[in-house]
Tab-separated table of C-alpha atoms in Angstrom:
chain	number	residue	atom	x	y	z
A	545	UNK	CA	30.515	35.819	110.798
A	546	UNK	CA	31.537	37.838	107.798
A	547	UNK	CA	33.040	34.715	106.145
A	548	UNK	CA	30.026	32.402	106.614
A	549	UNK	CA	28.137	33.393	103.463
A	550	UNK	CA	31.083	32.912	101.032
A	551	UNK	CA	31.961	29.624	102.736
A	552	UNK	CA	28.359	28.385	102.441
A	553	UNK	CA	28.322	29.243	98.739
A	554	UNK	CA	31.649	27.449	98.210
A	555	UNK	CA	30.412	24.393	100.093
A	556	UNK	CA	27.222	24.375	98.033
A	557	UNK	CA	29.153	24.420	94.753
A	558	UNK	CA	31.433	21.620	95.980
A	559	UNK	CA	28.402	19.470	96.814
A	560	UNK	CA	26.841	20.191	93.390
A	561	UNK	CA	30.116	19.328	91.634
A	562	UNK	CA	30.462	16.105	93.627
A	563	UNK	CA	26.888	15.073	92.787
A	564	UNK	CA	27.456	15.830	89.083
A	565	UNK	CA	30.632	13.722	89.113
A	566	UNK	CA	28.768	10.874	90.814
A	567	UNK	CA	26.002	10.973	88.177
A	568	UNK	CA	28.625	10.992	85.397
A	569	UNK	CA	30.427	7.988	86.904
A	570	UNK	CA	27.134	6.085	87.190
A	571	UNK	CA	26.295	6.792	83.542
A	572	UNK	CA	29.766	5.710	82.412
A	573	UNK	CA	29.526	2.521	84.462
A	574	UNK	CA	26.128	1.706	82.969
A	575	UNK	CA	27.569	2.170	79.481
A	576	UNK	CA	30.412	-0.213	80.247
A	577	UNK	CA	33.174	2.383	79.964
A	578	UNK	CA	35.057	0.790	82.856
A	579	UNK	CA	34.934	-2.654	81.283
A	580	UNK	CA	32.119	-3.997	83.418
A	581	UNK	CA	28.391	-4.358	82.995
A	582	UNK	CA	25.459	-4.572	85.350
A	583	UNK	CA	23.415	-6.660	82.891
A	584	UNK	CA	22.706	-10.280	83.615
A	585	UNK	CA	22.611	-12.846	80.835
A	586	UNK	CA	19.016	-13.427	79.788
A	587	UNK	CA	17.506	-15.180	76.787
A	588	UNK	CA	14.177	-14.770	75.000
A	589	UNK	CA	12.891	-17.418	72.621
A	590	UNK	CA	11.727	-15.827	69.366
A	591	UNK	CA	8.869	-17.091	67.224
A	592	UNK	CA	10.994	-17.318	64.054
A	593	UNK	CA	13.093	-20.328	63.074
A	594	UNK	CA	16.736	-20.322	62.035
A	595	UNK	CA	15.997	-20.992	58.335
A	596	UNK	CA	13.899	-17.804	57.903
A	597	UNK	CA	16.745	-15.366	57.074
A	598	UNK	CA	16.943	-14.092	60.665
A	599	UNK	CA	18.814	-10.772	60.395
A	600	UNK	CA	19.820	-8.008	62.870
A	601	UNK	CA	18.123	-4.672	62.116
A	602	UNK	CA	19.576	-2.095	64.494
A	603	UNK	CA	18.096	-3.024	67.888
A	604	UNK	CA	15.477	-5.238	66.236
A	605	UNK	CA	15.234	-8.461	64.213
A	606	UNK	CA	13.975	-9.136	60.702
A	607	UNK	CA	12.838	-12.483	59.342
A	608	UNK	CA	10.967	-13.654	56.234
A	609	UNK	CA	8.605	-16.624	56.423
A	610	UNK	CA	8.229	-17.067	52.652
A	611	UNK	CA	5.313	-14.650	52.348
A	612	UNK	CA	5.716	-11.842	54.886
A	613	UNK	CA	8.665	-9.855	56.253
A	614	UNK	CA	8.422	-9.451	60.031
A	615	UNK	CA	10.225	-7.095	62.405
A	616	UNK	CA	10.518	-8.177	66.049
A	617	UNK	CA	11.781	-6.286	69.048
A	618	UNK	CA	14.531	-7.916	71.118
A	619	UNK	CA	11.905	-8.993	73.689
A	620	UNK	CA	10.157	-11.050	71.019
A	621	UNK	CA	7.169	-8.778	70.444
A	622	UNK	CA	6.220	-7.899	66.877
A	623	UNK	CA	6.934	-4.320	65.782
A	624	UNK	CA	5.568	-4.581	62.245
A	625	UNK	CA	4.950	-6.887	59.300
A	626	UNK	CA	5.073	-6.269	55.555
A	627	UNK	CA	3.691	-8.583	52.825
A	628	UNK	CA	6.258	-9.434	50.120
A	629	UNK	CA	4.810	-12.537	48.499
A	630	UNK	CA	6.794	-15.606	47.525
A	631	UNK	CA	10.467	-15.852	46.494
A	632	UNK	CA	11.445	-12.465	47.928
A	633	UNK	CA	14.790	-11.368	49.326
A	634	UNK	CA	15.788	-8.428	51.489
A	635	UNK	CA	18.772	-6.392	52.665
A	636	UNK	CA	18.942	-3.776	55.393
A	637	UNK	CA	21.001	-1.037	56.989
A	638	UNK	CA	20.449	0.063	60.584
A	639	UNK	CA	17.281	1.964	59.701
A	640	UNK	CA	16.014	1.031	56.209
A	641	UNK	CA	15.133	-2.146	54.320
A	642	UNK	CA	15.229	-2.949	50.609
A	643	UNK	CA	13.210	-5.993	49.546
A	644	UNK	CA	12.695	-7.391	46.061
A	645	UNK	CA	11.031	-10.147	44.092
A	646	UNK	CA	11.331	-10.418	40.321
A	647	UNK	CA	11.220	-6.824	39.068
A	648	UNK	CA	9.473	-5.347	42.107
A	649	UNK	CA	11.426	-3.232	44.576
A	650	UNK	CA	10.216	-2.205	48.030
A	651	UNK	CA	11.944	0.420	50.184
A	652	UNK	CA	10.736	0.188	53.786
A	653	UNK	CA	11.527	2.455	56.745
A	654	UNK	CA	12.290	1.364	60.313
A	655	UNK	CA	8.577	1.468	61.253
A	656	UNK	CA	7.482	-0.797	58.418
A	657	UNK	CA	6.169	1.955	56.143
A	658	UNK	CA	6.817	1.684	52.400
A	659	UNK	CA	8.513	4.753	50.928
A	660	UNK	CA	8.664	3.140	47.463
A	661	UNK	CA	6.985	0.109	45.880
A	662	UNK	CA	7.249	-0.182	42.090
A	663	UNK	CA	8.289	-2.519	39.302
A	664	UNK	CA	11.642	-1.782	37.649
A	665	UNK	CA	12.628	-2.257	34.016
A	666	UNK	CA	14.451	-5.563	34.531
A	667	UNK	CA	14.826	-8.432	36.980
A	668	UNK	CA	16.544	-7.506	40.248
A	669	UNK	CA	19.646	-9.521	41.157
A	670	UNK	CA	20.141	-7.918	44.568
A	671	UNK	CA	20.077	-4.573	46.356
A	672	UNK	CA	21.995	-2.864	49.159
A	673	UNK	CA	20.930	-0.033	51.467
A	674	UNK	CA	23.042	2.888	52.676
A	675	UNK	CA	22.372	5.929	54.819
A	676	UNK	CA	20.938	7.942	51.897
A	677	UNK	CA	20.544	5.666	48.890
A	678	UNK	CA	19.593	2.192	47.715
A	679	UNK	CA	21.747	0.456	45.087
A	680	UNK	CA	19.964	-2.058	42.828
A	681	UNK	CA	21.656	-4.517	40.442
A	682	UNK	CA	19.456	-5.258	37.399
A	683	UNK	CA	19.582	-7.701	34.487
A	684	UNK	CA	21.318	-10.992	33.856
A	685	UNK	CA	24.363	-12.261	35.708
A	686	UNK	CA	26.727	-11.016	32.978
A	687	UNK	CA	26.840	-7.309	32.012
A	688	UNK	CA	24.314	-6.082	34.608
A	689	UNK	CA	23.371	-2.460	35.219
A	690	UNK	CA	23.550	-0.600	38.526
A	691	UNK	CA	20.798	1.846	39.527
A	692	UNK	CA	21.025	4.173	42.536
A	693	UNK	CA	17.787	5.463	44.056
A	694	UNK	CA	17.066	7.756	46.961
A	695	UNK	CA	14.803	6.563	49.781
A	696	UNK	CA	11.690	7.733	47.903
A	697	UNK	CA	12.658	5.697	44.844
A	698	UNK	CA	13.852	8.530	42.605
A	699	UNK	CA	16.729	7.386	40.375
A	700	UNK	CA	19.787	9.559	41.056
A	701	UNK	CA	22.528	7.625	39.215
A	702	UNK	CA	23.065	4.680	36.871
A	703	UNK	CA	26.108	2.712	35.732
A	704	UNK	CA	26.370	-0.066	33.168
A	705	UNK	CA	29.542	0.433	31.112
A	706	UNK	CA	31.803	-0.521	34.012
A	707	UNK	CA	30.265	-4.007	34.159
A	708	UNK	CA	30.323	-5.056	30.514
A	709	UNK	CA	31.266	-8.765	30.363
A	710	UNK	CA	31.478	-8.742	34.173
A	711	UNK	CA	29.576	-10.352	37.042
A	712	UNK	CA	28.836	-7.842	39.804
A	713	UNK	CA	29.757	-9.661	43.025
A	714	UNK	CA	28.898	-7.221	45.794
A	715	UNK	CA	28.647	-3.534	46.691
A	716	UNK	CA	28.254	-1.197	49.636
A	717	UNK	CA	28.030	2.439	50.650
A	718	UNK	CA	30.635	4.303	52.681
A	719	UNK	CA	31.599	7.786	53.920
A	720	UNK	CA	28.143	8.819	55.189
A	721	UNK	CA	26.513	7.050	52.266
A	722	UNK	CA	27.792	9.449	49.613
A	723	UNK	CA	30.253	6.937	48.118
A	724	UNK	CA	29.834	3.425	46.774
A	725	UNK	CA	32.230	0.526	46.218
A	726	UNK	CA	31.588	-2.477	43.984
A	727	UNK	CA	33.489	-5.676	43.233
A	728	UNK	CA	33.052	-7.455	39.908
A	729	UNK	CA	34.574	-10.429	38.119
A	730	UNK	CA	35.720	-10.632	34.480
A	731	UNK	CA	34.150	-13.810	33.132
A	732	UNK	CA	35.909	-13.856	29.759
A	733	UNK	CA	39.493	-13.282	30.860
A	734	UNK	CA	42.128	-15.992	30.552
A	735	UNK	CA	42.426	-15.955	34.369
A	736	UNK	CA	39.857	-14.813	36.959
A	737	UNK	CA	40.295	-11.116	37.755
A	738	UNK	CA	38.310	-9.152	40.348
A	739	UNK	CA	37.931	-5.389	39.911
A	740	UNK	CA	37.174	-2.789	42.582
A	741	UNK	CA	35.277	0.345	41.538
A	742	UNK	CA	34.566	3.341	43.769
A	743	UNK	CA	31.985	6.016	42.957
A	744	UNK	CA	30.714	9.222	44.409
A	745	UNK	CA	26.971	8.972	43.826
A	746	UNK	CA	25.907	11.124	40.855
A	747	UNK	CA	29.311	12.824	40.700
A	748	UNK	CA	32.304	10.662	39.723
A	749	UNK	CA	33.721	7.212	39.004
A	750	UNK	CA	37.292	6.450	40.057
A	751	UNK	CA	37.723	3.765	37.449
A	752	UNK	CA	38.587	0.124	38.093
A	753	UNK	CA	41.401	-1.292	40.216
A	754	UNK	CA	42.462	-4.867	39.470
A	755	UNK	CA	42.568	-6.978	42.651
A	756	UNK	CA	43.913	-10.160	41.049
A	757	UNK	CA	42.554	-13.686	40.987
A	758	UNK	CA	41.921	-14.257	44.712
A	759	UNK	CA	38.316	-14.168	45.860
A	760	UNK	CA	37.298	-10.831	47.419
A	761	UNK	CA	34.572	-11.526	49.965
A	762	UNK	CA	34.463	-8.472	52.274
A	763	UNK	CA	35.061	-4.719	52.149
A	764	UNK	CA	35.027	-2.726	55.417
A	765	UNK	CA	35.258	1.067	55.506
A	766	UNK	CA	36.931	2.787	58.462
A	767	UNK	CA	38.476	6.251	58.753
A	768	UNK	CA	39.417	7.016	55.157
A	769	UNK	CA	40.324	3.478	54.119
A	770	UNK	CA	38.526	0.623	52.394
A	771	UNK	CA	39.774	-2.607	53.975
A	772	UNK	CA	39.512	-5.164	51.157
A	773	UNK	CA	39.658	-8.774	52.358
A	774	UNK	CA	40.417	-11.660	50.023
A	775	UNK	CA	41.172	-15.316	50.619
A	776	UNK	CA	44.858	-14.369	50.583
A	777	UNK	CA	45.395	-10.906	52.042
A	778	UNK	CA	43.987	-7.745	53.527
A	779	UNK	CA	44.678	-4.601	51.497
A	780	UNK	CA	43.755	-0.970	52.156
A	781	UNK	CA	42.650	1.574	49.543
A	782	UNK	CA	41.456	5.156	49.780
A	783	UNK	CA	38.267	6.305	48.049
A	784	UNK	CA	40.236	7.014	44.838
A	785	UNK	CA	41.485	3.437	44.749
A	786	UNK	CA	45.067	4.240	45.817
A	787	UNK	CA	46.719	1.345	47.634
A	788	UNK	CA	48.199	1.891	51.100
A	789	UNK	CA	51.285	-0.403	51.014
A	790	UNK	CA	51.660	-0.409	54.809
A	791	UNK	CA	48.103	-1.729	55.197
A	792	UNK	CA	48.673	-5.064	53.459
A	793	UNK	CA	48.511	-8.141	55.727
A	794	UNK	CA	48.631	-11.839	54.804
A	795	UNK	CA	45.419	-13.582	55.960
A	796	UNK	CA	45.691	-16.840	54.010
A	797	UNK	CA	44.084	-19.625	56.051
A	798	UNK	CA	41.872	-17.178	57.952
A	799	UNK	CA	38.279	-16.122	57.292
A	800	UNK	CA	36.690	-12.843	58.378
A	801	UNK	CA	33.640	-13.463	60.598
A	802	UNK	CA	32.932	-10.023	62.102
A	803	UNK	CA	34.060	-6.413	62.007
A	804	UNK	CA	33.592	-3.152	63.862
A	805	UNK	CA	34.976	0.374	63.644
A	806	UNK	CA	37.005	1.872	66.479
A	807	UNK	CA	38.058	5.459	65.878
A	808	UNK	CA	39.607	5.555	62.421
A	809	UNK	CA	40.555	1.862	62.369
A	810	UNK	CA	38.682	-1.264	61.383
A	811	UNK	CA	38.579	-4.099	63.906
A	812	UNK	CA	38.608	-7.339	61.894
A	813	UNK	CA	37.914	-10.662	63.613
A	814	UNK	CA	39.039	-13.834	61.842
A	815	UNK	CA	38.721	-17.544	62.474
A	816	UNK	CA	40.641	-20.345	60.733
A	817	UNK	CA	39.103	-21.133	57.350
A	818	UNK	CA	36.434	-23.821	57.418
A	819	UNK	CA	38.714	-26.123	55.475
A	820	UNK	CA	40.999	-26.132	58.519
A	821	UNK	CA	38.229	-27.518	60.769
A	822	UNK	CA	35.761	-29.953	59.238
A	823	UNK	CA	33.633	-29.987	62.408
A	824	UNK	CA	32.496	-26.391	61.845
A	825	UNK	CA	33.602	-25.432	65.371
A	826	UNK	CA	36.257	-22.796	66.019
A	827	UNK	CA	38.992	-22.909	68.631
A	828	UNK	CA	41.120	-19.898	67.609
A	829	UNK	CA	40.515	-16.259	66.760
A	830	UNK	CA	42.670	-13.573	65.191
A	831	UNK	CA	42.098	-9.834	65.601
A	832	UNK	CA	43.558	-7.261	63.202
A	833	UNK	CA	43.165	-3.690	64.432
A	834	UNK	CA	45.483	-0.897	63.311
A	835	UNK	CA	48.986	-2.232	64.030
A	836	UNK	CA	47.618	-4.939	66.340
A	837	UNK	CA	47.692	-8.555	65.154
A	838	UNK	CA	46.628	-10.744	68.062
A	839	UNK	CA	45.704	-14.430	68.377
A	840	UNK	CA	43.274	-15.895	70.918
A	841	UNK	CA	42.713	-19.507	71.956
A	842	UNK	CA	39.170	-20.321	73.030
A	843	UNK	CA	38.569	-22.416	76.177
A	844	UNK	CA	36.370	-24.868	74.241
A	845	UNK	CA	35.136	-25.258	70.654
A	846	UNK	CA	32.647	-22.533	69.693
A	847	UNK	CA	30.006	-22.130	66.984
A	848	UNK	CA	30.674	-18.422	66.393
A	849	UNK	CA	32.247	-15.232	67.678
A	850	UNK	CA	31.627	-11.495	67.454
A	851	UNK	CA	32.850	-8.036	68.422
A	852	UNK	CA	30.753	-5.756	70.615
A	853	UNK	CA	31.668	-2.695	72.701
A	854	UNK	CA	35.412	-3.327	72.195
A	855	UNK	CA	35.107	-6.863	73.525
A	856	UNK	CA	35.242	-10.298	71.932
A	857	UNK	CA	32.377	-12.717	72.546
A	858	UNK	CA	32.441	-16.385	71.575
A	859	UNK	CA	29.567	-18.849	71.802
A	860	UNK	CA	29.930	-22.518	72.697
A	861	UNK	CA	27.129	-25.019	73.237
A	862	UNK	CA	26.344	-23.804	76.765
A	863	UNK	CA	28.685	-20.879	77.473
A	864	UNK	CA	29.433	-17.338	76.365
A	865	UNK	CA	33.125	-16.428	76.553
A	866	UNK	CA	34.014	-12.745	76.905
A	867	UNK	CA	37.388	-11.005	76.730
A	868	UNK	CA	38.535	-7.408	76.584
A	869	UNK	CA	40.885	-6.769	73.693
A	870	UNK	CA	43.977	-6.803	75.906
A	871	UNK	CA	42.986	-9.817	78.008
A	872	UNK	CA	44.974	-13.027	77.876
A	873	UNK	CA	42.082	-15.240	78.945
A	874	UNK	CA	38.319	-15.410	78.444
A	875	UNK	CA	35.724	-14.969	81.153
A	876	UNK	CA	33.157	-17.820	80.951
A	877	UNK	CA	29.465	-16.983	81.412
A	878	UNK	CA	27.031	-19.883	81.672
A	879	UNK	CA	23.914	-20.126	79.536
A	880	UNK	CA	22.613	-22.989	81.655
A	881	UNK	CA	18.918	-22.595	82.337
A	882	UNK	CA	18.468	-19.838	79.747
A	883	UNK	CA	17.791	-21.939	76.650
A	884	UNK	CA	15.190	-24.437	77.849
A	885	UNK	CA	17.723	-27.226	78.164
A	886	UNK	CA	18.906	-26.848	74.558
A	887	UNK	CA	22.444	-26.224	73.309
A	888	UNK	CA	23.663	-23.493	70.960
A	889	UNK	CA	24.275	-24.790	67.446
A	890	UNK	CA	24.843	-21.531	65.532
A	891	UNK	CA	25.467	-17.806	65.974
A	892	UNK	CA	23.277	-15.604	63.733
A	893	UNK	CA	24.261	-12.009	64.496
A	894	UNK	CA	24.409	-9.119	66.965
A	895	UNK	CA	21.959	-6.278	67.558
A	896	UNK	CA	23.392	-2.811	68.146
A	897	UNK	CA	22.354	-2.949	71.824
A	898	UNK	CA	24.444	-6.051	72.571
A	899	UNK	CA	21.773	-8.729	72.130
A	900	UNK	CA	23.118	-11.806	70.335
A	901	UNK	CA	20.968	-14.004	68.109
A	902	UNK	CA	21.764	-17.699	68.491
A	903	UNK	CA	20.174	-20.842	67.126
A	904	UNK	CA	19.470	-24.036	69.021
A	905	UNK	CA	18.818	-26.282	66.022
A	906	UNK	CA	15.741	-24.562	64.505
A	907	UNK	CA	14.831	-22.435	67.551
A	908	UNK	CA	16.166	-18.865	67.782
A	909	UNK	CA	16.960	-17.009	71.007
A	910	UNK	CA	17.815	-13.368	71.662
A	911	UNK	CA	20.536	-13.437	74.334
A	912	UNK	CA	21.291	-10.231	76.227
A	913	UNK	CA	25.046	-10.123	76.794
A	914	UNK	CA	26.719	-8.779	79.955
């Protein structure tokens, strides 16, 4: 009898530990840690049409009907709307939106509230949103100026000298939004020459790095590296603009269609360049990830492909194909009965909760992926 109390306490702690482990395993299974998913494929028809700049916005969807910017939840219900007027454009991060028309800039939070709405000193070419700042390109195509504002619209940095006689092609924030990269093109040189600049907002400018005459169309930040993708090769630079020679990969004939970050590495998904397939359908994929360079053949021609939760998804007219990164074959998942008898004609993007946006001609559906 003298051992019963300690044994009861030990048994109680074993039961508690077993229950805790069971709860943990259930949570991990629900999050897809073991490679599976308990979600069924479902599709919701949205009220927008494919020509209305349908854009993922975190777990929600933005679209612009020519007058008003709308935000929809993945179930199709409206979250908010914001009047922009005619001829407006917008860009977003996961939680903020920058919209512009002429000289007017709007900064809008995730609930549709304006944190800034004013006219700037010159016409706005385009804007990009980061975690802390909004970058706005002002002026004509040649020799523009770059203005950095915080989310309340206060100007915190400006740059114009770096873009004299240049066209500013694109820009983006990285490293928690404290740094900025830009690509620009020298219009008066004897040969086309693209330049990469990196800045720390309101602190420093690394100077320009010549990237040569091949078109730079994507920059992806992962770990401590900027993965710079051109029509010829992938190159890696640190925030000072120092080239990592071991990170250079030939990608001629391939076009980047999606990217994700896994640990300190960028996952870059390519498809053969459009010139290689005049039908617009894709039958092959290529994944670059760290030291991995892997090719995939799709079971049938697809209209698009994406990365989500360390898996590859590809979309054909009536199927979703899914593969884990190490798989040698795709798992087909039927969309039959989900799209009102229509077929998928385009892939528009992925929400952060694994809901894909696809077009069936002009109709748009939000498809929950397994």
